[in-house]
mmCIF file with all atom_site columns, C-alpha atoms in Angstrom:
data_model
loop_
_atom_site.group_PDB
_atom_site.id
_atom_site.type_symbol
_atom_site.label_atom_id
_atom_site.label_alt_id
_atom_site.label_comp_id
_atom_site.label_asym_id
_atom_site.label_entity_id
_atom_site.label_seq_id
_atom_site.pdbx_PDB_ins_code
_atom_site.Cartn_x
_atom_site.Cartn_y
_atom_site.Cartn_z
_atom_site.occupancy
_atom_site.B_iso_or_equiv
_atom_site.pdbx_formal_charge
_atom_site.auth_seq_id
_atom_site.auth_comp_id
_atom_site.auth_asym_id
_atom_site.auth_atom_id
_atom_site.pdbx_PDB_model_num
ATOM 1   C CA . UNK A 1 1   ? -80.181 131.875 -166.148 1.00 0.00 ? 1   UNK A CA 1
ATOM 2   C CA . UNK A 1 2   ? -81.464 134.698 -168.602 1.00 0.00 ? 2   UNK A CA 1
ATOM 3   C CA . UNK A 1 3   ? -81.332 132.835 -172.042 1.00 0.00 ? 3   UNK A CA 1
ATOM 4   C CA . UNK A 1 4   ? -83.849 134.050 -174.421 1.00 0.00 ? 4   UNK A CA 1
ATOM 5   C CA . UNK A 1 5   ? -84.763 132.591 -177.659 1.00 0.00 ? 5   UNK A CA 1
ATOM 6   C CA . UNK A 1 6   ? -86.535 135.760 -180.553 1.00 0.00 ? 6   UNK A CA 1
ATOM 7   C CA . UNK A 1 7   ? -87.820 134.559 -183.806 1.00 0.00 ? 7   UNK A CA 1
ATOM 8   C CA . UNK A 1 8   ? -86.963 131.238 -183.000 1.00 0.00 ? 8   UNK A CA 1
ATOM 9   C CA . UNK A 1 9   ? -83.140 131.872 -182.858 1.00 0.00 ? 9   UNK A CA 1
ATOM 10  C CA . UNK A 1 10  ? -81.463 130.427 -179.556 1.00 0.00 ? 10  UNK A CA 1
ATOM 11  C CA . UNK A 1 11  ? -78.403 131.287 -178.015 1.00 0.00 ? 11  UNK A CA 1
ATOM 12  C CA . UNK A 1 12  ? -75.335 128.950 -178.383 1.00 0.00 ? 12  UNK A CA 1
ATOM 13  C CA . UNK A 1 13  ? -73.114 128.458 -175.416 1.00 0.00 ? 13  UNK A CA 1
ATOM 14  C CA . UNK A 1 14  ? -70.112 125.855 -175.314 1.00 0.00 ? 14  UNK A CA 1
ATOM 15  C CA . UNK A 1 15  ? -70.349 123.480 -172.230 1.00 0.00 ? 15  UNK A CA 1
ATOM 16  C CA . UNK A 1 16  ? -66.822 125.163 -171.180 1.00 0.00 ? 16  UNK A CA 1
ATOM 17  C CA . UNK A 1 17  ? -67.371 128.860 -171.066 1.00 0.00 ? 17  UNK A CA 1
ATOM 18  C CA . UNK A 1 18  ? -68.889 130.380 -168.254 1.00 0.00 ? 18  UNK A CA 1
ATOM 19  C CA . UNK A 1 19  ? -71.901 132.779 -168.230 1.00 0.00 ? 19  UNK A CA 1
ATOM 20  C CA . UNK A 1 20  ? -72.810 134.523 -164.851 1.00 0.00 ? 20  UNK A CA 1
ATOM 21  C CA . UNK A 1 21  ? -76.278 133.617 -163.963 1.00 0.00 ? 21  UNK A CA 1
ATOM 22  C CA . UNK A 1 22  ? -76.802 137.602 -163.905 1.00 0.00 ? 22  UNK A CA 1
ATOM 23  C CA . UNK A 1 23  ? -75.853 138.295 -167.637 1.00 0.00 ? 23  UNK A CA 1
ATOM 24  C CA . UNK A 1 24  ? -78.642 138.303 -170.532 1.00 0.00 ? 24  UNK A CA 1
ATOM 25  C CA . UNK A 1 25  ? -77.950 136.705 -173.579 1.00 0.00 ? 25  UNK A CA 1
ATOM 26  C CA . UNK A 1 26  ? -81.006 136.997 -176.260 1.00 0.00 ? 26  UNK A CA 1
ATOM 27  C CA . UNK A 1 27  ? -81.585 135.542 -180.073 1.00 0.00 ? 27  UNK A CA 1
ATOM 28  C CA . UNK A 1 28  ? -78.199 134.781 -182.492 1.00 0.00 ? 28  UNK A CA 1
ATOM 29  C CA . UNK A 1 29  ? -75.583 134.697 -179.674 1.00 0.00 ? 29  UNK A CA 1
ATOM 30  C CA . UNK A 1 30  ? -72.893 132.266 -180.144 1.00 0.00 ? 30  UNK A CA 1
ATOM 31  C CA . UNK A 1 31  ? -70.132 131.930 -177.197 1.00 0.00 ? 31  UNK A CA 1
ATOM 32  C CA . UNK A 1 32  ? -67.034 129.707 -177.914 1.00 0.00 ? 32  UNK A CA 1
ATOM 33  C CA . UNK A 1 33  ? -65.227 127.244 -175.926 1.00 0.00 ? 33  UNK A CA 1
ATOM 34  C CA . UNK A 1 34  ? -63.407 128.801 -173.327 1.00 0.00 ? 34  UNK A CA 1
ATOM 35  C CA . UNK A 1 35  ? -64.966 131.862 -173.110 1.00 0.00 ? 35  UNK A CA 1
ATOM 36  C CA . UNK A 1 36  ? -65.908 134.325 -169.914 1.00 0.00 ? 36  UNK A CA 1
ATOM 37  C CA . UNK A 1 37  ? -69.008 136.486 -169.884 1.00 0.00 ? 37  UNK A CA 1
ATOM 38  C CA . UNK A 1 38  ? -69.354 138.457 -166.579 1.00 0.00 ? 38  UNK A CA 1
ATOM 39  C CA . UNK A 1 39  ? -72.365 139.581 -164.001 1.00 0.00 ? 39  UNK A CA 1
ATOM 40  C CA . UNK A 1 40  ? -74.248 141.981 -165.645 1.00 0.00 ? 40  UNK A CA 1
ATOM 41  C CA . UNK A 1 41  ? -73.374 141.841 -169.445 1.00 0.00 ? 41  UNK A CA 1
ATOM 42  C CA . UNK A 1 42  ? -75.945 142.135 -171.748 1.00 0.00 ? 42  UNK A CA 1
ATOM 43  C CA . UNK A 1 43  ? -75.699 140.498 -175.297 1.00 0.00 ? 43  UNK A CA 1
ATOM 44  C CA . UNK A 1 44  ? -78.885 141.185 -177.315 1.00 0.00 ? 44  UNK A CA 1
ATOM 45  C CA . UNK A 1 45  ? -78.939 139.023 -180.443 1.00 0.00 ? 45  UNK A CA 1
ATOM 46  C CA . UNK A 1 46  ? -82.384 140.525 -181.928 1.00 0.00 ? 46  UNK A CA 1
ATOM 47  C CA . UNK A 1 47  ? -81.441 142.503 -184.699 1.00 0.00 ? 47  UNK A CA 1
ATOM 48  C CA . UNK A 1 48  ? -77.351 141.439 -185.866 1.00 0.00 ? 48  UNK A CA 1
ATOM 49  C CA . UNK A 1 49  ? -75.526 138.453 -184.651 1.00 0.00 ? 49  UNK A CA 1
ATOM 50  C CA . UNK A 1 50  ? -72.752 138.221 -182.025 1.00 0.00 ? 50  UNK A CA 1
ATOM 51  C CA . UNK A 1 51  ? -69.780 135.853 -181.656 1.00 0.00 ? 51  UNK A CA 1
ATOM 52  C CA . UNK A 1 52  ? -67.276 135.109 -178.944 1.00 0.00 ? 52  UNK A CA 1
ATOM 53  C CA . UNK A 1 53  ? -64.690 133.387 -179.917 1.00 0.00 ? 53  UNK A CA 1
ATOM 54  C CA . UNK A 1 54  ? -62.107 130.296 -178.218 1.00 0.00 ? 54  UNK A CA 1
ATOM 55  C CA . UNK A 1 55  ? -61.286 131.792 -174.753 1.00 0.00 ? 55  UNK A CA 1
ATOM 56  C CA . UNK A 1 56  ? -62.651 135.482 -175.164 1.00 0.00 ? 56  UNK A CA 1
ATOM 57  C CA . UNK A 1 57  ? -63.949 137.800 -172.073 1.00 0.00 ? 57  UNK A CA 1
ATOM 58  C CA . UNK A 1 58  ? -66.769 139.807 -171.986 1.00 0.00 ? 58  UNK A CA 1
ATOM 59  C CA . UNK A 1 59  ? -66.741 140.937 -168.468 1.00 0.00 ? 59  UNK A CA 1
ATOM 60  C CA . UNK A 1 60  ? -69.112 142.658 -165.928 1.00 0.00 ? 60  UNK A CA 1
ATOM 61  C CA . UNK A 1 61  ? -71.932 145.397 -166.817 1.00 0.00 ? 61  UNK A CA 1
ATOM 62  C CA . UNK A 1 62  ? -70.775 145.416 -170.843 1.00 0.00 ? 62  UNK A CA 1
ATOM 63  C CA . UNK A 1 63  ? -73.320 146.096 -173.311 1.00 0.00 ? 63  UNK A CA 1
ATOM 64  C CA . UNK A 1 64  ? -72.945 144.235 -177.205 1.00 0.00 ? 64  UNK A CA 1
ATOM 65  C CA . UNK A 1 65  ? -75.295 144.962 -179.535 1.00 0.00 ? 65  UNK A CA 1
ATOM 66  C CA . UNK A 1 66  ? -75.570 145.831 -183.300 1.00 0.00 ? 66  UNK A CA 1
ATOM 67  C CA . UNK A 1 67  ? -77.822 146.688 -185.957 1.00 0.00 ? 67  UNK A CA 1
ATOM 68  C CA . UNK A 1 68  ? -79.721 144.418 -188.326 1.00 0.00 ? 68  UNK A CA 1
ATOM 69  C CA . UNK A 1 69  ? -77.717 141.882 -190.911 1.00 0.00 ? 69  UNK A CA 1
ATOM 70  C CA . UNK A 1 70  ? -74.848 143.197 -188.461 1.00 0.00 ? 70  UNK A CA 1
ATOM 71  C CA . UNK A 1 71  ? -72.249 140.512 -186.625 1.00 0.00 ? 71  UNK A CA 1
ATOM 72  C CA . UNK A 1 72  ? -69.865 141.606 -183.576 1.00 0.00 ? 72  UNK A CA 1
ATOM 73  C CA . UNK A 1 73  ? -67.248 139.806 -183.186 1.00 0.00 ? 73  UNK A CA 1
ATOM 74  C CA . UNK A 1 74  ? -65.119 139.377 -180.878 1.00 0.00 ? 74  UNK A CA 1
ATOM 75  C CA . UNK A 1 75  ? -62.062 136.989 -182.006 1.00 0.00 ? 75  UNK A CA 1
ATOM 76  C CA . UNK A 1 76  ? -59.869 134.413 -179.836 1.00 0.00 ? 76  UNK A CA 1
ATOM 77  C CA . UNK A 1 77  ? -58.172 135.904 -176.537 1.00 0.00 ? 77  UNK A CA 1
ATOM 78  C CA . UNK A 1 78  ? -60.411 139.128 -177.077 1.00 0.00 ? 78  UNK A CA 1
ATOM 79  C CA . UNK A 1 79  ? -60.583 141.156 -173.683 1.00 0.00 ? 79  UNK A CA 1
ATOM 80  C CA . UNK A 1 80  ? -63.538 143.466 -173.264 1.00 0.00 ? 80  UNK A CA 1
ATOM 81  C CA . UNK A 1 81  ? -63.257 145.193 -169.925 1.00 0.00 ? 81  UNK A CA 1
ATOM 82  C CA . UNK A 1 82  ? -65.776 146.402 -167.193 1.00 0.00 ? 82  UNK A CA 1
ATOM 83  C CA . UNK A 1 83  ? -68.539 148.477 -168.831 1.00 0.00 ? 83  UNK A CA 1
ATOM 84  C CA . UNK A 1 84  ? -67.935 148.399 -172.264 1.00 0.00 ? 84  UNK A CA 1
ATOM 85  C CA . UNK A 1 85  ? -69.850 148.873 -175.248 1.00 0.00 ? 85  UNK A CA 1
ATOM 86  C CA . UNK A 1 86  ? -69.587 147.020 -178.481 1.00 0.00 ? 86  UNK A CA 1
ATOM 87  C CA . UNK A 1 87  ? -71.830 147.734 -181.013 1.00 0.00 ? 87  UNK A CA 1
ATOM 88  C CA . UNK A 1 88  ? -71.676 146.118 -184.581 1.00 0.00 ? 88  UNK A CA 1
ATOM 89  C CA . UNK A 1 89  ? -67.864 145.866 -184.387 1.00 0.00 ? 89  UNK A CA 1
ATOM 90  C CA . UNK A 1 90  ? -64.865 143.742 -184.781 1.00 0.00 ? 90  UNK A CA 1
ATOM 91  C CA . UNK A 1 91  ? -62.222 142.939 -182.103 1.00 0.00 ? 91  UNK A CA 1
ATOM 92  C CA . UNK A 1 92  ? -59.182 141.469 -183.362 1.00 0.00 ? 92  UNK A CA 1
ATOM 93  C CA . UNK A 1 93  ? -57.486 138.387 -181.888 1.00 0.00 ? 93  UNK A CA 1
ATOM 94  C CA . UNK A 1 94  ? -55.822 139.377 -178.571 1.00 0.00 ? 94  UNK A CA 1
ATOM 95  C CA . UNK A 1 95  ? -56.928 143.038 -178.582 1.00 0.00 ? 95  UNK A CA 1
ATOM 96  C CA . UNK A 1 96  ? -57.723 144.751 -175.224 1.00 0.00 ? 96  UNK A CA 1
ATOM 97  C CA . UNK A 1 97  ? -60.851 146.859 -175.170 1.00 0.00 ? 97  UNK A CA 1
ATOM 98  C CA . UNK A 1 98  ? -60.148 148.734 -171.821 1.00 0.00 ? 98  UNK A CA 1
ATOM 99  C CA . UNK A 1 99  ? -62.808 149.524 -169.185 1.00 0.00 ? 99  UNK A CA 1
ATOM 100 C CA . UNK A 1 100 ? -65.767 152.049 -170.875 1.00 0.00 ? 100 UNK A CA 1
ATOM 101 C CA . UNK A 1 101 ? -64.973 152.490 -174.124 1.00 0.00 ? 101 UNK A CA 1
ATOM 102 C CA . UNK A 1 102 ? -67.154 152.239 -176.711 1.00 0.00 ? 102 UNK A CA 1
ATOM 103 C CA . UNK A 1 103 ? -66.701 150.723 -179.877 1.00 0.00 ? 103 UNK A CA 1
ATOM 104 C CA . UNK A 1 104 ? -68.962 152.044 -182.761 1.00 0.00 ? 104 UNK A CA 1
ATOM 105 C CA . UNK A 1 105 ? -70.721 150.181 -185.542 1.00 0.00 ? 105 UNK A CA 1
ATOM 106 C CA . UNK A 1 106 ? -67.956 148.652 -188.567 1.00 0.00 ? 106 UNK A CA 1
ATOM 107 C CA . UNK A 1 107 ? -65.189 149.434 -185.941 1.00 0.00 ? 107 UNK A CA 1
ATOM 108 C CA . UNK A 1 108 ? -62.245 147.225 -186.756 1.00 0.00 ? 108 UNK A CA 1
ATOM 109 C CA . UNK A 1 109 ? -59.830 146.736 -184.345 1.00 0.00 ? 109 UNK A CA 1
ATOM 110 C CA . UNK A 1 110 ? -56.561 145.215 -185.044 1.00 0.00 ? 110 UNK A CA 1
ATOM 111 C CA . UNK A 1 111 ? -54.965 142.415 -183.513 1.00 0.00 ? 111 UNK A CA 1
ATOM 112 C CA . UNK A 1 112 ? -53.112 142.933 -180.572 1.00 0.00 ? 112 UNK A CA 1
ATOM 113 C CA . UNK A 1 113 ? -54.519 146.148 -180.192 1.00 0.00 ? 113 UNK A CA 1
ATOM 114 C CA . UNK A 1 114 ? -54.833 148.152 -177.074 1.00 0.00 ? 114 UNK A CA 1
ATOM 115 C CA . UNK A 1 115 ? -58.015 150.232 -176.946 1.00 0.00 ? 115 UNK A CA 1
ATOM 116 C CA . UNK A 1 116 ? -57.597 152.540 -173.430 1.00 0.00 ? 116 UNK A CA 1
ATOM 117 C CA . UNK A 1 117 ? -60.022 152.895 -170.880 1.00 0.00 ? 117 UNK A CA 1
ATOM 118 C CA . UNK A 1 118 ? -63.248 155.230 -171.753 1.00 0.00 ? 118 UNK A CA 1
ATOM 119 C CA . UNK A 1 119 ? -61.769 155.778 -175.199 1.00 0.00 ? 119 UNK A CA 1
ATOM 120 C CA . UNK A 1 120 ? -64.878 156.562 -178.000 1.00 0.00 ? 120 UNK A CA 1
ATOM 121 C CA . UNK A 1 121 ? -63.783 154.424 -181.594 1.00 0.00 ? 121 UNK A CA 1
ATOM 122 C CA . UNK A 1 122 ? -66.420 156.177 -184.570 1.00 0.00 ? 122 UNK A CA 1
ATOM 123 C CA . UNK A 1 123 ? -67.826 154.123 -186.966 1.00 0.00 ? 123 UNK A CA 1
ATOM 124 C CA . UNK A 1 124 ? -66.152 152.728 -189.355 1.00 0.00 ? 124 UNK A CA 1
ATOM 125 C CA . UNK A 1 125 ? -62.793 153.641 -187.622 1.00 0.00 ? 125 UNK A CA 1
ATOM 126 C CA . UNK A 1 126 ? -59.778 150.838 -188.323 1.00 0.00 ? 126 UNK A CA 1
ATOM 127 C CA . UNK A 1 127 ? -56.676 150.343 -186.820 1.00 0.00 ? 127 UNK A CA 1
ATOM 128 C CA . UNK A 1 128 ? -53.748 148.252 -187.929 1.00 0.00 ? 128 UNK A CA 1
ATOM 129 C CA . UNK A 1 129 ? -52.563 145.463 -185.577 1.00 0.00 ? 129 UNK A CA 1
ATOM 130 C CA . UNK A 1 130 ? -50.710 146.163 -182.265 1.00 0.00 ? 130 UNK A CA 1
ATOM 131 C CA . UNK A 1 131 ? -51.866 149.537 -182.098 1.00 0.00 ? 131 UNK A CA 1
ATOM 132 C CA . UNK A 1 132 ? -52.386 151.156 -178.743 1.00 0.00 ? 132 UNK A CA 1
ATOM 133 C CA . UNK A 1 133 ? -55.594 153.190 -179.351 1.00 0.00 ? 133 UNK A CA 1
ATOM 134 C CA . UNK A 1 134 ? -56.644 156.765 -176.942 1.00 0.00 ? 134 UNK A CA 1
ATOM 135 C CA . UNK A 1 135 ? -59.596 159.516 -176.384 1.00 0.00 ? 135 UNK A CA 1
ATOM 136 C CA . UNK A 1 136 ? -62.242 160.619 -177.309 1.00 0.00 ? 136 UNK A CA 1
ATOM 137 C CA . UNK A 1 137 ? -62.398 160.037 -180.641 1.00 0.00 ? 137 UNK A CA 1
ATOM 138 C CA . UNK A 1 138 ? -59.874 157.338 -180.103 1.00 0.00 ? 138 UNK A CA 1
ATOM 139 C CA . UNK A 1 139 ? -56.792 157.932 -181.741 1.00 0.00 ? 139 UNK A CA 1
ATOM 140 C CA . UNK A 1 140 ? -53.780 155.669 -183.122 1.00 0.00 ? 140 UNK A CA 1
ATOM 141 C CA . UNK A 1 141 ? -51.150 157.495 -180.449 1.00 0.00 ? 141 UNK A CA 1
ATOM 142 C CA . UNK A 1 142 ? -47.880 154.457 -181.026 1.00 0.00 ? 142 UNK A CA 1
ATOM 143 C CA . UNK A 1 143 ? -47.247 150.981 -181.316 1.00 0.00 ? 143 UNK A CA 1
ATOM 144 C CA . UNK A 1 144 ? -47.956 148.163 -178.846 1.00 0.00 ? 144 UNK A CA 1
ATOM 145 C CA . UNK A 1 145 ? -44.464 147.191 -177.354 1.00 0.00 ? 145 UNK A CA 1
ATOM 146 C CA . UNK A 1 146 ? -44.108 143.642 -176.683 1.00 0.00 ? 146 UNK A CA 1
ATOM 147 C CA . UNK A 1 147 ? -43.872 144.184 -172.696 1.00 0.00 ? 147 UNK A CA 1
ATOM 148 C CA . UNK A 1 148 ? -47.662 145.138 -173.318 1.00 0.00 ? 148 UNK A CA 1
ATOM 149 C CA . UNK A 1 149 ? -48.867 142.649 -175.353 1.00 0.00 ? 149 UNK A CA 1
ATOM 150 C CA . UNK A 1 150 ? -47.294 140.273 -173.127 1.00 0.00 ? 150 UNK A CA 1
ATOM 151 C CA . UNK A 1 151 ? -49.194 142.004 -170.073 1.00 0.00 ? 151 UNK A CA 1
ATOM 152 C CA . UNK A 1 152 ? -52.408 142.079 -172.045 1.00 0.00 ? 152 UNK A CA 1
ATOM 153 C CA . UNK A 1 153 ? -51.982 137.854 -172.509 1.00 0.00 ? 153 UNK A CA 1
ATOM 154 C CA . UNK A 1 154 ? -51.204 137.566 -168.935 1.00 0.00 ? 154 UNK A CA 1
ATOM 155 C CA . UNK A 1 155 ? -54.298 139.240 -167.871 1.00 0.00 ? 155 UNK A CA 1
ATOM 156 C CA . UNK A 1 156 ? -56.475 137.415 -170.536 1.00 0.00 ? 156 UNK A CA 1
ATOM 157 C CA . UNK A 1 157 ? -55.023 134.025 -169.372 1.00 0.00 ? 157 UNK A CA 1
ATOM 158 C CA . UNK A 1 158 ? -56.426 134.950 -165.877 1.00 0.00 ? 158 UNK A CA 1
ATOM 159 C CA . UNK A 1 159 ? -59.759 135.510 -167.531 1.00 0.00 ? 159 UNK A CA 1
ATOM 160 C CA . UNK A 1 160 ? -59.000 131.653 -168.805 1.00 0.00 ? 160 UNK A CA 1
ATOM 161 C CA . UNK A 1 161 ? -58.585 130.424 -165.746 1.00 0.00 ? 161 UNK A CA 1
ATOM 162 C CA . UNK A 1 162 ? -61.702 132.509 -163.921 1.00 0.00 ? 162 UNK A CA 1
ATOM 163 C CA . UNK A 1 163 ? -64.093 130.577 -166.193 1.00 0.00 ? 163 UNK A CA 1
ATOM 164 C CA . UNK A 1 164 ? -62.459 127.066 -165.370 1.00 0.00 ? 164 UNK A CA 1
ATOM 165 C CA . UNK A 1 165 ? -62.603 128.236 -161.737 1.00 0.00 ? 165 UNK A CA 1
ATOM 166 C CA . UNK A 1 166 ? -66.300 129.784 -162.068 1.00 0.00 ? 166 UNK A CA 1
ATOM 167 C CA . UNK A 1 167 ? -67.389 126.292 -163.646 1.00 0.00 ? 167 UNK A CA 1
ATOM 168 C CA . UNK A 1 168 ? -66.262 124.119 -160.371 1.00 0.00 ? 168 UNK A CA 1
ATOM 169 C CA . UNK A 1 169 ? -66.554 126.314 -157.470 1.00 0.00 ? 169 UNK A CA 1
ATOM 170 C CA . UNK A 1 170 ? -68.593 129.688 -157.787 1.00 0.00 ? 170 UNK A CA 1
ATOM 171 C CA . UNK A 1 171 ? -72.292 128.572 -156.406 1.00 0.00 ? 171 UNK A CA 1
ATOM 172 C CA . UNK A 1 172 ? -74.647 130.553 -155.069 1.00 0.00 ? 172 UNK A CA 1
ATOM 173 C CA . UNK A 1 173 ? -74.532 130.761 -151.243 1.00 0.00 ? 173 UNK A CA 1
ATOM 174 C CA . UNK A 1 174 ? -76.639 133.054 -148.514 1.00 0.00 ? 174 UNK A CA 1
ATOM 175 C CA . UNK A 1 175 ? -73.748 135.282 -146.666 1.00 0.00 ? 175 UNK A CA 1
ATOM 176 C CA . UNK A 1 176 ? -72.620 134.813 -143.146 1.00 0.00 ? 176 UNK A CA 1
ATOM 177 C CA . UNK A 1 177 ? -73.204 137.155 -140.523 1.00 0.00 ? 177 UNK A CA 1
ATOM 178 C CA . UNK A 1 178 ? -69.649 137.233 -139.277 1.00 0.00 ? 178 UNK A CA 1
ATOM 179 C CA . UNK A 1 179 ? -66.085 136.965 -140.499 1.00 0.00 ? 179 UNK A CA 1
ATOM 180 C CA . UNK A 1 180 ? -65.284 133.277 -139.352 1.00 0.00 ? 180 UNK A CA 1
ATOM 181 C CA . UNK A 1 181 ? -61.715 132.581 -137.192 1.00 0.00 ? 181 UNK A CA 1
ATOM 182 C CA . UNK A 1 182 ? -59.976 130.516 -140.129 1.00 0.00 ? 182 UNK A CA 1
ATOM 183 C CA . UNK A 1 183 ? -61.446 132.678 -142.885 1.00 0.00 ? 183 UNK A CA 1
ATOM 184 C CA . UNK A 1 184 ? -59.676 131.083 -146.443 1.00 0.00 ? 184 UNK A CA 1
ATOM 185 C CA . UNK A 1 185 ? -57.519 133.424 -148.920 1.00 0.00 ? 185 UNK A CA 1
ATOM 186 C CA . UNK A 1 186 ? -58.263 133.826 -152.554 1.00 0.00 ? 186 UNK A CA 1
ATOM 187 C CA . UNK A 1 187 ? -55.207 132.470 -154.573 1.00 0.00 ? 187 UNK A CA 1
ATOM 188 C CA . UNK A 1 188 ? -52.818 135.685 -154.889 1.00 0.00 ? 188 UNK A CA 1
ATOM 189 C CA . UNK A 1 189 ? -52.252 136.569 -158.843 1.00 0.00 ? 189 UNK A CA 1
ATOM 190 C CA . UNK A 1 190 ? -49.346 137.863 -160.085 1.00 0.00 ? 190 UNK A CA 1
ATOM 191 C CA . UNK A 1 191 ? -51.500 140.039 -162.873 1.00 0.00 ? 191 UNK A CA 1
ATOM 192 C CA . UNK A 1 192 ? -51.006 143.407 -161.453 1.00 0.00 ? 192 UNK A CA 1
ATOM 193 C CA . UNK A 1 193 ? -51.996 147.156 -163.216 1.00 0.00 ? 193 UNK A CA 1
ATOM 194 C CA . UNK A 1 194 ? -49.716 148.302 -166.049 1.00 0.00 ? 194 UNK A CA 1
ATOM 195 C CA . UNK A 1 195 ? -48.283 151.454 -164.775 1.00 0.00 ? 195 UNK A CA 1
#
């Protein structure tokens, strides 16, 4: 497991969240209970601190960082999808930070926000809760309706329950060489794309 302790400052990790033994957490990392970081992530504590808090997700290949005297944050039921980038920032409780976006440094995002997929948020950009957040620069384009925030909790529950699951059953394992007879079926989930 890549833990790494700098200038005598050790990551923090609840005994119920569950870090992938591929992601790198270094120096003043602090991960809540509950939370989810993915395969891949990389949260580098060296310069400013970084916080996940109760029952966040960080998920695979993301990238948090932030300058010195800085602290990312990333509050309760915060949803950071594949391949993003947080750097010196604020995520609001139960925002959505969609799949490779980047989120400058002294970002705020509001809570229940929706930050789309491969949108760019400047520095020092803010947006007021439940907004849904585009392009490149991101944009405030409307309100999030409550069909979406609802979606959004849905997914991050899931998220909830992948860490729980990841804790008593993911191990490592060497890979058959053939697709067995009674092969067993993940657990269908009713969490399906927004369209």
């Amino acid at each position: 497991m890549p833990y790494y302790k700098i200038d005598s400052v050790t990551p923090v990790v609840h005994p119920s969240a569950y870090v992938h033994p591929t992601a790198t957490l270094i120096g003043d990392v602090i991960i809540g209970e509950g939370c989810y970081v993915g395969p891949g992530a990389c949260l580098r504590g060296d310069f400013g601190r970084i916080t996940m808090e109760e029952e966040s997700n960080i998920q695979d290949n993301c990238v948090v960082h932030g300058f010195s005297d800085s602290h990312t944050i990333i509050r309760k039921h915060g949803h950071i999808g594949h391949g993003a980038v947080l750097h010196g920032c604020i995520i609001g409780e139960d925002a959505l930070i969609g799949m490779n976006s980047v989120i400058m440094d002294y970002a705020e995002i509001g809570e229940g926000s929706i930050i789309a997929a491969s949108s760019f948020i400047k520095n020092r950009f803010t947006c007021p809760p439940r907004s849904l957040v585009m392009g490149a620069p991101g944009k405030i384009v409307r309100s999030v309706t409550d069909d979406e925030l609802k979606w959004k909790q849905t997914g991050t529950q899931e998220y909830i329950e992948l860490s729980k699951r990841c804790l008593t059953s993911m191990v490592e394992c060497i890979p058959l060489n053939a697709i067995e007879e009674d092969r067993p079926a993940l657990q269908s989930r009713s969490h399906q794309p927004k369209n």
